[in-house]
Amino acid sequence: MNVGFDLVNNKLIIRIDGDIDHHTCEEIRSKIDNEIMKRNPKSIIFDMKNVNFMDSSGIGVIIGRYKLIMTSGGIAAMVNVKPQIKRVYEICGLKKIIPVYENEKQALESI
Amino acid sequence: MNVGFDLVNNKLIIRIDGDIDHHTCEEIRSKIDNEIMKRNPKSIIFDMKNVNFMDSSGIGVIIGRYKLIMTSGGIAAMVNVKPQIKRVYEICGLKKIIPVYENEKQALESI
Amino acid sequence: MRIDNEMKLEFMSKSQNESFARSVVAAFIAQLDPTIDELADVKTAVSEAVTNAIIHGYECQNGSIIIISRILDKTVEIEIKDCGKGIEDIELARQPLYTSKPELERSGMGFTVMETFMDEVEVESQSGVGTTVRMKKTFKSI
Amino acid sequence: MRIDNEMKLEFMSKSQNESFARSVVAAFIAQLDPTIDELADVKTAVSEAVTNAIIHGYECQNGSIIIISRILDKTVEIEIKDCGKGIEDIELARQPLYTSKPELERSGMGFTVMETFMDEVEVESQSGVGTTVRMKKTFKSI
Ligand SMILES: Nc1ncnc2c1ncn2[C@@H]1O[C@H](COP(=O)(O)OP(=O)(O)O)[C@@H](O)[C@H]1O
Ligand SMILES: Nc1ncnc2c1ncn2[C@@H]1O[C@H](COP(=O)(O)OP(=O)(O)O)[C@@H](O)[C@H]1O
């Protein structure tokens, strides 16, 4: 499970590559938490361009990271979200707490 | 199962689209035989560009059409053959009876 | 009713089989020519039920999961069965946000996802015996 | 030897299940990270054995086909079983170009393809009882 990172203006872009399910969750979670610990960013942006599948286990991971960044007063956003993932995301009520932007540029300007 | 045809200089190009296995064979066979009956070509060229899978049932269909065109003194060739199909083709000894060309142009010039 | 096609799959409760299970069901329903959205819906619902069998049913111990799927005309039926610990209160379990394992960062949305993406979801469970989730979806004809 | 993963698939002897069966085995061995060629080899061998069960074993009548697959380290074992008419002379059946159904334009190359693409092929069969084909292939580590 490949997770890439970029820090832009103290905003951590998290690029997940592959399906997010219970099997891949654990690794994604620990990679992200390590990076947040190390870089201490102001906010986080999930780049979902290379995620073709996500189920409610993935929602758990996203919410967990959202809570983590909240404790230090930060916020979370999501970009490049494909239709299947958008539907799971909406059903699970994430729309209300983690805004979705078209692309990275818009997210970086808005948060 | 889609099978397209083109007649160039009395040579029938047969464009098969999809997997060739026992399930799809019957339809491929009858479409090709109808077309050969109707157009009475001098020779036939199998265009395998859109075939990603073929097993020995497919070999049966190819040999069957080869025999059919042979009875009227014609020949058969094959173009745009992908690696998996080339391997099945070689194992089954088709190489000796049906020449493979890189592309349509080469086949049309050579046969 | 006439069954057009049927398959039964049995596999070990290992988390790498979550993606395997959804690929199998996707390959099976391919004969119904589902839309991309319909295919994604079924894969997601299957992923939820299989994940639940692994995490909750068997609590990540060894066990066997069975998927039976039937195609009748334009409808697919999918049954996902474990012989794990079972659900004590099914009604509670199906509530959105309810999870018995918040420590694992579960969202508690598995059943809600299944119910949203499939036309029907039926849960049968008995403590200490196991759980069966039965789902149905009818595809729109083209 | 330790089994790393195992699955069992049962399906109806319908020709549309030929592509289903090879997709299932392909999805199962994906966890071994096979090369494109290795994946194609296994899919082709599975397609041959399943087609034989449908055409020769059940002679296109209703029946049930079982695939059991196991992963042990870098090796996959695949067992394809029918309860059809069986093979009288296995040695003859395995000869290249031998087919009992030339009227169906069979090439008689099914067993040869299986033997070429897999490391081991074992055939067990009994007239009137059925046929089991057991194949093995070890993937090259990367
Ligand atoms: N197969 C199962 N075996 C035992 N308990 C289950 C099973 N499936 C679901 N449950 C119970 O139902 C609850 C809700 O499930 P779900 O909505 O999928 O949320 P989550 O998996 O996030 O906990 C689980 O927390 C668990 O207690
Ligand atoms: N599952 C089976 N049940 C009964 N007979 C079989 C089975 N598999 C193979 N055979 C016999 O072995 C012969 C050779 O098989 P194969 O090499 O695959 O060639 P083909 O399928 O083209 O006939 C078949 O023609 C058939 O008589």
PDB file of C-alpha atoms in Angstrom, chain A residues 56-106:
ATOM      1  CA  SER A  56     -16.759   1.930   5.437  1.00  0.00           C
ATOM      2  CA  SER A  57     -13.438   0.699   6.863  1.00  0.00           C
ATOM      3  CA  GLY A  58     -11.867   3.535   4.881  1.00  0.00           C
ATOM      4  CA  ILE A  59     -14.382   5.971   6.356  1.00  0.00           C
ATOM      5  CA  GLY A  60     -13.110   4.903   9.778  1.00  0.00           C
ATOM      6  CA  VAL A  61      -9.546   5.777   8.804  1.00  0.00           C
ATOM      7  CA  ILE A  62     -10.520   9.155   7.346  1.00  0.00           C
ATOM      8  CA  ILE A  63     -12.556  10.096  10.425  1.00  0.00           C
ATOM      9  CA  GLY A  64      -9.721   8.956  12.704  1.00  0.00           C
ATOM     10  CA  ARG A  65      -7.214  11.247  10.944  1.00  0.00           C
ATOM     11  CA  TYR A  66      -9.759  14.078  10.932  1.00  0.00           C
ATOM     12  CA  LYS A  67     -10.099  13.767  14.706  1.00  0.00           C
ATOM     13  CA  LEU A  68      -6.328  13.712  15.097  1.00  0.00           C
ATOM     14  CA  ILE A  69      -5.794  16.938  13.160  1.00  0.00           C
ATOM     15  CA  MET A  70      -8.771  18.547  14.942  1.00  0.00           C
ATOM     16  CA  THR A  71      -7.080  18.125  18.320  1.00  0.00           C
ATOM     17  CA  SER A  72      -4.345  20.478  17.152  1.00  0.00           C
ATOM     18  CA  GLY A  73      -6.890  22.917  15.725  1.00  0.00           C
ATOM     19  CA  GLY A  74      -6.391  21.863  12.096  1.00  0.00           C
ATOM     20  CA  ILE A  75      -8.865  20.859   9.403  1.00  0.00           C
ATOM     21  CA  ALA A  76      -9.130  18.163   6.748  1.00  0.00           C
ATOM     22  CA  ALA A  77     -10.181  18.241   3.083  1.00  0.00           C
ATOM     23  CA  MET A  78     -10.455  15.772   0.229  1.00  0.00           C
ATOM     24  CA  VAL A  79      -9.716  16.126  -3.495  1.00  0.00           C
ATOM     25  CA  ASN A  80     -10.074  14.144  -6.750  1.00  0.00           C
ATOM     26  CA  VAL A  81     -12.841  11.943  -5.393  1.00  0.00           C
ATOM     27  CA  LYS A  82     -14.248   9.313  -7.791  1.00  0.00           C
ATOM     28  CA  PRO A  83     -18.004   8.599  -7.954  1.00  0.00           C
ATOM     29  CA  GLN A  84     -18.020   5.303  -5.991  1.00  0.00           C
ATOM     30  CA  ILE A  85     -16.030   6.887  -3.194  1.00  0.00           C
ATOM     31  CA  LYS A  86     -18.176  10.018  -3.224  1.00  0.00           C
ATOM     32  CA  ARG A  87     -21.268   7.882  -2.692  1.00  0.00           C
ATOM     33  CA  VAL A  88     -19.815   5.990   0.286  1.00  0.00           C
ATOM     34  CA  TYR A  89     -18.564   9.300   1.636  1.00  0.00           C
ATOM     35  CA  GLU A  90     -21.978  10.921   1.393  1.00  0.00           C
ATOM     36  CA  ILE A  91     -23.860   7.999   2.916  1.00  0.00           C
ATOM     37  CA  CYS A  92     -21.519   8.097   5.878  1.00  0.00           C
ATOM     38  CA  GLY A  93     -22.093  11.816   6.436  1.00  0.00           C
ATOM     39  CA  LEU A  94     -18.489  12.852   5.876  1.00  0.00           C
ATOM     40  CA  LYS A  95     -19.666  15.675   3.614  1.00  0.00           C
ATOM     41  CA  LYS A  96     -20.608  17.713   6.661  1.00  0.00           C
ATOM     42  CA  ILE A  97     -17.191  17.549   8.310  1.00  0.00           C
ATOM     43  CA  ILE A  98     -14.632  17.140   5.533  1.00  0.00           C
ATOM     44  CA  PRO A  99     -15.113  19.397   2.486  1.00  0.00           C
ATOM     45  CA  VAL A 100     -14.431  17.992  -0.972  1.00  0.00           C
ATOM     46  CA  TYR A 101     -12.660  20.137  -3.583  1.00  0.00           C
ATOM     47  CA  GLU A 102     -12.218  19.471  -7.283  1.00  0.00           C
ATOM     48  CA  ASN A 103      -8.441  19.461  -7.137  1.00  0.00           C
ATOM     49  CA  GLU A 104      -5.419  20.226  -5.004  1.00  0.00           C
ATOM     50  CA  LYS A 105      -5.088  23.830  -6.087  1.00  0.00           C
ATOM     51  CA  GLN A 106      -8.630  24.668  -4.992  1.00  0.00           C
TER      52      GLN A 106
END
